[in-house]
């Protein structure tokens, strides 16, 4: 490394003087304006005549919801006035606090960001009185808005109230001072230090993302060129041993001399690609299972196009789980199988087990010895923020769009999921990519997040209506699978239910409801972190921890109150539970050459 050059006191003084020199800032602004104009002209010329995707106006009917709130507020205007008075009193306290600080006095802040809030980590938010005032004013405004909305929404229709609360939070997140270059000290510093090059690079990044989104802003979350499936992702050795129009079945090569007698089938979600469970060797769940001595099979779902338009939820059962079970029995000769379902894959697993209880016996299928559900919802009464996007009007709009395409576009699903964690998955990247002008960094989970899948029209409509809108799956006979009414309460298969504490897609208190549905023995475990990181949590990382309790009271809060916390990953805990259903050991099963090597070709198909 080159020797470090110490900045002299004189150089520091000159830098500070330039930082406060209006002429220096004027020069930088002129430079940014000239370069920006040229970049925008080049982009306009390059994209002239190109069709632009135009988003549907107010698809979530926010105007209708906030109009209802306004009408409610007008009926009791004194409460709104009192809220405004409290807001201005808070501003006065903050200003008094700042004045005391400028006079050299010690003054405790009126409000501070949560410890988990990464937006205000730069030291200037604390040490510079101006930025501290901006920060505290924003935080107090945000708190006041959300408190007022939460209180007023209690008297509204629950669906409208959830919608108002969610989009108020989105607005509050969007107006954070950290999202604007003039009120973000880190961005101002970068602009001065780079002579405005950060803003030019940021504009280039912005135009590139507009280009990839065909006129709609598609914020890049990571370097999509830093990884390649089959080369540095999804590299666990194996073979595709079966395929049909809907999936490929992968068998992984053994890594131990002996393996569990009962094979293990992994059913991932088809909303995303299976290799979230097989990222890199250090964090590959599938590689871990093989190394622990299991014969592992995994479904790799097709990325739907127009030809899959009529594929329904129960087709995923018939041509996914059931087809895989038959093939695994044929390959291994075993009469038992253990199955793990992740997210909607777990929802399908529960539906399949209920179907097998209700339908005539099928002698060519192995018995399911155990079922594992990862972050799986089967009772959708409280779906969390995802419920904001599901009502009759929005479903009709989605169905109208799917009529011509035959599928629900992957980009729409990705945007919805990102909105659930907008500060982490949208605004932090707006700051990094556009304001700071930094290069996207390679991160395997973010690459996977951007490599999403379409959803068949018939399946998506069925899923939204029967699960999210009407919550029929948890009701006896509420839905049919291949013409057979099913009842989840008839499932007697031993179950391991794993939820994650900070899950924004399948809230853990909602997934806990399954413990009150199934009849068989149940073990419920709660992992730390969220829907993805809480699952992809290898033991070597020693992160997050998990909670266990043998008691299964009706309410999840009661379960958590008596649960015991353990350090590290839940993976070894599940391995210990699975031993009960492994049926001993047999010599490792060698795999023969199949259709093609893992990870197969289906997973490499990009969304249209």
Short mmCIF file of C-alpha atoms in Angstrom, two decimals, residues 262-599:
data_model
loop_
_atom_site.label_atom_id
_atom_site.label_comp_id
_atom_site.label_asym_id
_atom_site.label_seq_id
_atom_site.Cartn_x
_atom_site.Cartn_y
_atom_site.Cartn_z
CA UNK A 262 -35.55 -41.80 4.33
CA UNK A 263 -34.90 -39.36 1.46
CA UNK A 264 -35.63 -35.64 1.80
CA UNK A 265 -37.60 -33.55 -0.72
CA UNK A 266 -37.27 -29.74 -0.72
CA UNK A 267 -40.22 -27.76 -2.14
CA UNK A 268 -39.14 -24.12 -2.56
CA UNK A 269 -41.47 -21.23 -3.42
CA UNK A 270 -42.16 -20.58 -7.09
CA UNK A 271 -42.48 -16.87 -6.41
CA UNK A 272 -38.66 -16.89 -6.44
CA UNK A 273 -35.97 -19.30 -7.61
CA UNK A 274 -34.85 -22.28 -5.56
CA UNK A 275 -31.19 -21.30 -5.31
CA UNK A 276 -31.85 -19.05 -2.35
CA UNK A 277 -31.25 -22.38 -0.60
CA UNK A 278 -28.04 -22.98 -2.58
CA UNK A 279 -26.23 -19.66 -2.84
CA UNK A 280 -22.52 -20.14 -2.16
CA UNK A 281 -21.00 -23.12 -0.40
CA UNK A 282 -20.53 -21.18 2.84
CA UNK A 283 -24.26 -20.40 3.13
CA UNK A 284 -25.88 -23.17 1.08
CA UNK A 285 -28.69 -24.87 2.98
CA UNK A 286 -28.82 -27.69 0.41
CA UNK A 287 -25.08 -28.35 0.65
CA UNK A 288 -25.40 -28.43 4.45
CA UNK A 289 -28.16 -31.07 4.24
CA UNK A 290 -26.10 -33.27 1.94
CA UNK A 291 -23.04 -32.87 4.18
CA UNK A 292 -25.18 -33.94 7.15
CA UNK A 293 -25.86 -37.26 5.45
CA UNK A 294 -29.20 -36.86 3.66
CA UNK A 295 -30.27 -37.93 0.20
CA UNK A 296 -31.59 -34.59 -0.96
CA UNK A 297 -33.96 -33.87 -3.83
CA UNK A 298 -35.04 -30.33 -4.69
CA UNK A 299 -37.71 -28.97 -7.01
CA UNK A 300 -36.64 -26.26 -9.47
CA UNK A 301 -39.80 -24.61 -10.79
CA UNK A 302 -40.26 -23.38 -14.36
CA UNK A 303 -40.31 -19.61 -14.89
CA UNK A 304 -43.84 -19.25 -16.36
CA UNK A 305 -44.64 -17.69 -19.71
CA UNK A 306 -47.90 -17.42 -21.65
CA UNK A 307 -48.04 -21.19 -22.16
CA UNK A 308 -48.52 -21.60 -18.38
CA UNK A 309 -51.54 -19.27 -18.22
CA UNK A 310 -54.01 -21.97 -17.14
CA UNK A 311 -51.71 -23.67 -14.62
CA UNK A 312 -53.48 -23.58 -11.27
CA UNK A 313 -52.49 -24.04 -7.64
CA UNK A 314 -53.41 -27.73 -7.61
CA UNK A 315 -51.36 -28.31 -10.77
CA UNK A 316 -48.33 -27.41 -8.69
CA UNK A 317 -49.37 -30.25 -6.37
CA UNK A 318 -49.95 -32.81 -9.13
CA UNK A 319 -46.99 -31.95 -11.36
CA UNK A 320 -44.76 -30.74 -8.53
CA UNK A 321 -44.94 -32.49 -5.17
CA UNK A 322 -46.79 -35.67 -6.22
CA UNK A 323 -44.72 -36.15 -9.37
CA UNK A 324 -41.54 -35.68 -7.31
CA UNK A 325 -42.69 -38.16 -4.68
CA UNK A 326 -43.31 -40.83 -7.31
CA UNK A 327 -39.94 -40.25 -8.93
CA UNK A 328 -38.07 -40.33 -5.62
CA UNK A 329 -39.73 -43.60 -4.68
CA UNK A 330 -38.77 -45.03 -8.05
CA UNK A 331 -35.15 -43.90 -7.66
CA UNK A 332 -34.59 -44.84 -4.01
CA UNK A 333 -37.06 -47.69 -3.57
CA UNK A 334 -38.10 -46.18 -0.23
CA UNK A 335 -41.67 -46.22 1.03
CA UNK A 336 -41.20 -43.15 3.25
CA UNK A 337 -40.13 -39.59 2.49
CA UNK A 338 -39.52 -36.41 4.48
CA UNK A 339 -40.66 -33.16 2.86
CA UNK A 340 -39.75 -29.53 3.54
CA UNK A 341 -41.76 -26.63 2.09
CA UNK A 342 -40.56 -23.02 2.07
CA UNK A 343 -43.07 -20.12 2.02
CA UNK A 344 -45.77 -20.85 -0.60
CA UNK A 345 -44.02 -24.21 -1.07
CA UNK A 346 -45.04 -24.94 2.52
CA UNK A 347 -48.60 -23.77 1.82
CA UNK A 348 -48.68 -26.24 -1.07
CA UNK A 349 -47.22 -28.97 1.16
CA UNK A 350 -49.98 -28.54 3.75
CA UNK A 351 -52.61 -28.54 1.00
CA UNK A 352 -51.09 -31.71 -0.47
CA UNK A 353 -51.06 -33.56 2.88
CA UNK A 354 -54.72 -32.62 3.43
CA UNK A 355 -55.51 -33.82 -0.11
CA UNK A 356 -53.79 -37.17 0.50
CA UNK A 357 -55.95 -37.58 3.61
CA UNK A 358 -59.16 -36.87 1.71
CA UNK A 359 -58.49 -38.48 -1.70
CA UNK A 360 -58.48 -42.22 -2.46
CA UNK A 361 -55.22 -43.91 -1.53
CA UNK A 362 -52.53 -43.81 -4.22
CA UNK A 363 -50.35 -46.90 -3.92
CA UNK A 364 -47.55 -45.49 -6.08
CA UNK A 365 -46.85 -42.67 -3.62
CA UNK A 366 -44.51 -42.99 -0.61
CA UNK A 367 -45.74 -42.16 2.87
CA UNK A 368 -44.81 -38.70 4.17
CA UNK A 369 -42.95 -39.42 7.41
CA UNK A 370 -42.51 -35.77 8.42
CA UNK A 371 -43.31 -32.30 7.15
CA UNK A 372 -41.25 -29.16 7.71
CA UNK A 373 -42.73 -25.72 7.05
CA UNK A 374 -40.43 -22.72 6.68
CA UNK A 375 -42.11 -19.28 7.09
CA UNK A 376 -45.38 -20.74 5.82
CA UNK A 377 -48.84 -19.22 6.08
CA UNK A 378 -51.96 -21.40 5.98
CA UNK A 379 -54.23 -19.03 7.93
CA UNK A 380 -54.29 -15.67 6.16
CA UNK A 381 -56.51 -13.78 8.61
CA UNK A 382 -53.60 -11.46 9.47
CA UNK A 383 -51.33 -11.35 6.41
CA UNK A 384 -49.46 -8.24 7.52
CA UNK A 385 -48.67 -5.45 5.09
CA UNK A 386 -49.11 -7.71 2.07
CA UNK A 387 -52.84 -7.49 2.76
CA UNK A 388 -52.68 -3.86 1.63
CA UNK A 389 -52.27 -5.05 -1.95
CA UNK A 390 -55.17 -7.52 -1.90
CA UNK A 391 -58.75 -6.37 -2.22
CA UNK A 392 -61.44 -6.97 -4.83
CA UNK A 393 -60.60 -3.91 -6.92
CA UNK A 394 -56.86 -4.65 -7.00
CA UNK A 395 -57.37 -8.33 -7.81
CA UNK A 396 -59.66 -7.38 -10.71
CA UNK A 397 -57.01 -5.00 -12.00
CA UNK A 398 -54.35 -7.72 -11.76
CA UNK A 399 -56.62 -10.23 -13.52
CA UNK A 400 -57.30 -7.78 -16.35
CA UNK A 401 -53.56 -7.33 -16.90
CA UNK A 402 -52.96 -11.08 -16.81
CA UNK A 403 -55.61 -11.84 -19.46
CA UNK A 404 -53.36 -10.76 -22.33
CA UNK A 405 -50.01 -11.79 -20.83
CA UNK A 406 -51.03 -15.08 -19.25
CA UNK A 407 -48.92 -14.39 -16.17
CA UNK A 408 -48.22 -11.87 -13.41
CA UNK A 409 -44.95 -10.07 -14.09
CA UNK A 410 -42.01 -10.77 -11.82
CA UNK A 411 -41.12 -7.06 -11.61
CA UNK A 412 -44.47 -6.24 -9.99
CA UNK A 413 -43.98 -8.86 -7.30
CA UNK A 414 -40.43 -7.64 -6.62
CA UNK A 415 -41.64 -4.04 -6.25
CA UNK A 416 -44.34 -5.12 -3.80
CA UNK A 417 -41.88 -7.04 -1.62
CA UNK A 418 -39.40 -4.15 -1.69
CA UNK A 419 -42.09 -1.72 -0.51
CA UNK A 420 -42.56 -3.82 2.61
CA UNK A 421 -39.03 -2.78 3.64
CA UNK A 422 -38.66 0.45 1.71
CA UNK A 423 -35.87 1.99 3.82
CA UNK A 424 -33.67 -1.11 3.44
CA UNK A 425 -34.62 -2.16 -0.09
CA UNK A 426 -35.39 1.14 -1.84
CA UNK A 427 -34.20 4.33 -0.16
CA UNK A 428 -30.81 3.07 1.01
CA UNK A 429 -30.04 2.18 -2.61
CA UNK A 430 -31.38 5.51 -3.89
CA UNK A 431 -28.83 7.20 -1.62
CA UNK A 432 -25.99 4.82 -2.48
CA UNK A 433 -26.61 4.61 -6.25
CA UNK A 434 -27.98 8.05 -7.17
CA UNK A 435 -26.83 10.53 -4.52
CA UNK A 436 -23.46 9.10 -3.57
CA UNK A 437 -22.92 7.71 -7.08
CA UNK A 438 -21.38 4.51 -5.79
CA UNK A 439 -21.06 1.33 -7.80
CA UNK A 440 -23.48 -1.48 -7.04
CA UNK A 441 -21.84 -4.11 -4.90
CA UNK A 442 -22.05 -7.87 -5.47
CA UNK A 443 -24.20 -9.58 -2.81
CA UNK A 444 -25.59 -13.05 -3.44
CA UNK A 445 -28.98 -12.54 -1.76
CA UNK A 446 -29.56 -9.25 -3.61
CA UNK A 447 -28.63 -10.92 -6.90
CA UNK A 448 -31.17 -13.66 -6.17
CA UNK A 449 -33.74 -11.01 -5.19
CA UNK A 450 -33.39 -9.42 -8.64
CA UNK A 451 -33.61 -12.76 -10.45
CA UNK A 452 -37.32 -13.25 -9.84
CA UNK A 453 -40.07 -15.23 -11.57
CA UNK A 454 -43.46 -14.72 -13.20
CA UNK A 455 -46.61 -16.32 -11.80
CA UNK A 456 -49.21 -18.18 -13.90
CA UNK A 457 -52.45 -16.20 -14.29
CA UNK A 458 -54.84 -18.91 -13.07
CA UNK A 459 -52.68 -19.84 -10.08
CA UNK A 460 -52.11 -16.24 -9.01
CA UNK A 461 -55.79 -15.38 -9.19
CA UNK A 462 -56.73 -18.52 -7.22
CA UNK A 463 -54.09 -17.84 -4.59
CA UNK A 464 -55.02 -14.19 -4.05
CA UNK A 465 -58.77 -14.86 -3.88
CA UNK A 466 -58.88 -18.08 -1.88
CA UNK A 467 -56.01 -17.42 0.51
CA UNK A 468 -55.48 -13.69 0.99
CA UNK A 469 -58.95 -12.33 0.23
CA UNK A 470 -61.30 -15.01 1.59
CA UNK A 471 -58.94 -17.05 3.82
CA UNK A 472 -60.53 -20.35 2.77
CA UNK A 473 -57.55 -22.68 3.10
CA UNK A 474 -57.79 -22.97 6.89
CA UNK A 475 -61.54 -23.68 6.74
CA UNK A 476 -62.64 -27.33 6.46
CA UNK A 477 -63.69 -27.91 2.85
CA UNK A 478 -62.87 -24.27 2.04
CA UNK A 479 -60.92 -25.13 -1.10
CA UNK A 480 -60.62 -28.12 -3.41
CA UNK A 481 -57.49 -29.73 -4.78
CA UNK A 482 -58.22 -31.61 -8.03
CA UNK A 483 -61.92 -31.70 -7.17
CA UNK A 484 -61.39 -32.97 -3.61
CA UNK A 485 -62.37 -30.70 -0.67
CA UNK A 486 -59.52 -30.58 1.85
CA UNK A 487 -59.31 -30.02 5.59
CA UNK A 488 -55.96 -29.05 7.14
CA UNK A 489 -57.16 -30.15 10.57
CA UNK A 490 -57.02 -33.76 9.35
CA UNK A 491 -53.23 -33.64 8.85
CA UNK A 492 -51.58 -36.09 11.27
CA UNK A 493 -48.04 -35.92 9.82
CA UNK A 494 -45.41 -34.87 12.41
CA UNK A 495 -44.63 -31.21 11.74
CA UNK A 496 -41.69 -28.88 12.31
CA UNK A 497 -42.80 -25.25 11.89
CA UNK A 498 -40.07 -22.62 11.57
CA UNK A 499 -40.97 -18.92 11.55
CA UNK A 500 -38.81 -15.80 11.69
CA UNK A 501 -39.31 -12.98 14.15
CA UNK A 502 -38.88 -10.03 11.76
CA UNK A 503 -40.68 -11.57 8.78
CA UNK A 504 -42.36 -8.89 6.63
CA UNK A 505 -43.90 -11.39 4.19
CA UNK A 506 -45.20 -14.14 6.48
CA UNK A 507 -45.56 -12.54 9.95
CA UNK A 508 -44.60 -15.09 12.58
CA UNK A 509 -47.73 -14.59 14.66
CA UNK A 510 -49.78 -15.48 11.58
CA UNK A 511 -47.70 -18.55 10.74
CA UNK A 512 -48.06 -19.67 14.37
CA UNK A 513 -51.77 -20.27 13.71
CA UNK A 514 -50.82 -23.57 12.03
CA UNK A 515 -49.94 -24.99 15.45
CA UNK A 516 -53.64 -24.91 16.29
CA UNK A 517 -54.72 -26.58 13.01
CA UNK A 518 -52.76 -29.79 12.51
CA UNK A 519 -53.52 -32.91 14.57
CA UNK A 520 -50.10 -34.54 14.46
CA UNK A 521 -47.17 -33.82 16.81
CA UNK A 522 -45.84 -30.28 16.25
CA UNK A 523 -42.58 -28.55 17.07
CA UNK A 524 -42.59 -24.77 16.65
CA UNK A 525 -39.33 -22.82 16.45
CA UNK A 526 -38.90 -19.07 16.00
CA UNK A 527 -35.69 -17.85 14.37
CA UNK A 528 -34.29 -14.36 14.57
CA UNK A 529 -34.14 -12.02 11.53
CA UNK A 530 -36.48 -12.12 8.53
CA UNK A 531 -38.03 -14.11 5.71
CA UNK A 532 -34.74 -14.81 3.92
CA UNK A 533 -31.84 -14.07 6.28
CA UNK A 534 -33.55 -15.97 9.10
CA UNK A 535 -33.66 -19.07 6.87
CA UNK A 536 -30.29 -18.73 5.12
CA UNK A 537 -28.41 -18.74 8.41
CA UNK A 538 -25.53 -21.25 8.43
CA UNK A 539 -24.24 -22.36 11.86
CA UNK A 540 -20.76 -21.00 11.19
CA UNK A 541 -22.15 -17.46 11.08
CA UNK A 542 -23.32 -17.72 14.70
CA UNK A 543 -26.08 -15.18 14.08
CA UNK A 544 -29.66 -14.33 15.06
CA UNK A 545 -30.48 -17.17 17.49
CA UNK A 546 -33.84 -18.91 17.90
CA UNK A 547 -36.57 -19.57 20.46
CA UNK A 548 -38.13 -22.92 21.49
CA UNK A 549 -40.96 -24.01 23.74
CA UNK A 550 -42.72 -27.39 23.89
CA UNK A 551 -45.96 -25.70 24.95
CA UNK A 552 -48.26 -24.54 22.14
CA UNK A 553 -50.82 -22.15 23.66
CA UNK A 554 -53.49 -20.63 21.43
CA UNK A 555 -51.87 -17.18 21.35
CA UNK A 556 -48.38 -16.61 19.93
CA UNK A 557 -47.50 -13.97 22.55
CA UNK A 558 -48.10 -16.54 25.28
CA UNK A 559 -45.80 -18.98 23.48
CA UNK A 560 -43.05 -16.36 23.19
CA UNK A 561 -43.36 -15.41 26.86
CA UNK A 562 -42.32 -18.90 27.99
CA UNK A 563 -39.99 -19.75 25.07
CA UNK A 564 -36.28 -20.24 25.69
CA UNK A 565 -33.76 -18.38 23.56
CA UNK A 566 -30.77 -20.22 22.08
CA UNK A 567 -27.72 -18.85 20.28
CA UNK A 568 -26.80 -19.47 16.67
CA UNK A 569 -28.62 -21.12 13.79
CA UNK A 570 -31.76 -23.27 13.92
CA UNK A 571 -30.30 -25.69 11.34
CA UNK A 572 -28.71 -28.10 13.89
CA UNK A 573 -31.92 -28.04 15.96
CA UNK A 574 -33.91 -29.16 12.92
CA UNK A 575 -31.30 -31.82 12.05
CA UNK A 576 -31.73 -33.29 15.52
CA UNK A 577 -35.54 -33.33 15.11
CA UNK A 578 -35.28 -34.91 11.65
CA UNK A 579 -33.24 -37.86 12.98
CA UNK A 580 -36.44 -39.28 14.45
CA UNK A 581 -37.84 -39.67 10.93
CA UNK A 582 -34.62 -40.71 9.15
CA UNK A 583 -35.23 -44.45 9.79
CA UNK A 584 -31.57 -45.19 10.33
CA UNK A 585 -28.67 -45.22 7.87
CA UNK A 586 -27.95 -46.93 4.56
CA UNK A 587 -24.92 -46.80 2.23
CA UNK A 588 -24.81 -43.57 0.24
CA UNK A 589 -26.91 -43.65 -2.92
CA UNK A 590 -24.80 -42.88 -5.96
CA UNK A 591 -26.61 -40.83 -8.60
CA UNK A 592 -26.50 -41.75 -12.25
CA UNK A 593 -26.17 -39.22 -15.03
CA UNK A 594 -29.52 -37.55 -15.49
CA UNK A 595 -31.07 -35.15 -17.98
CA UNK A 596 -28.45 -32.51 -17.22
CA UNK A 597 -26.19 -31.41 -14.38
CA UNK A 598 -27.52 -29.34 -11.47
CA UNK A 599 -28.72 -26.66 -11.18
#
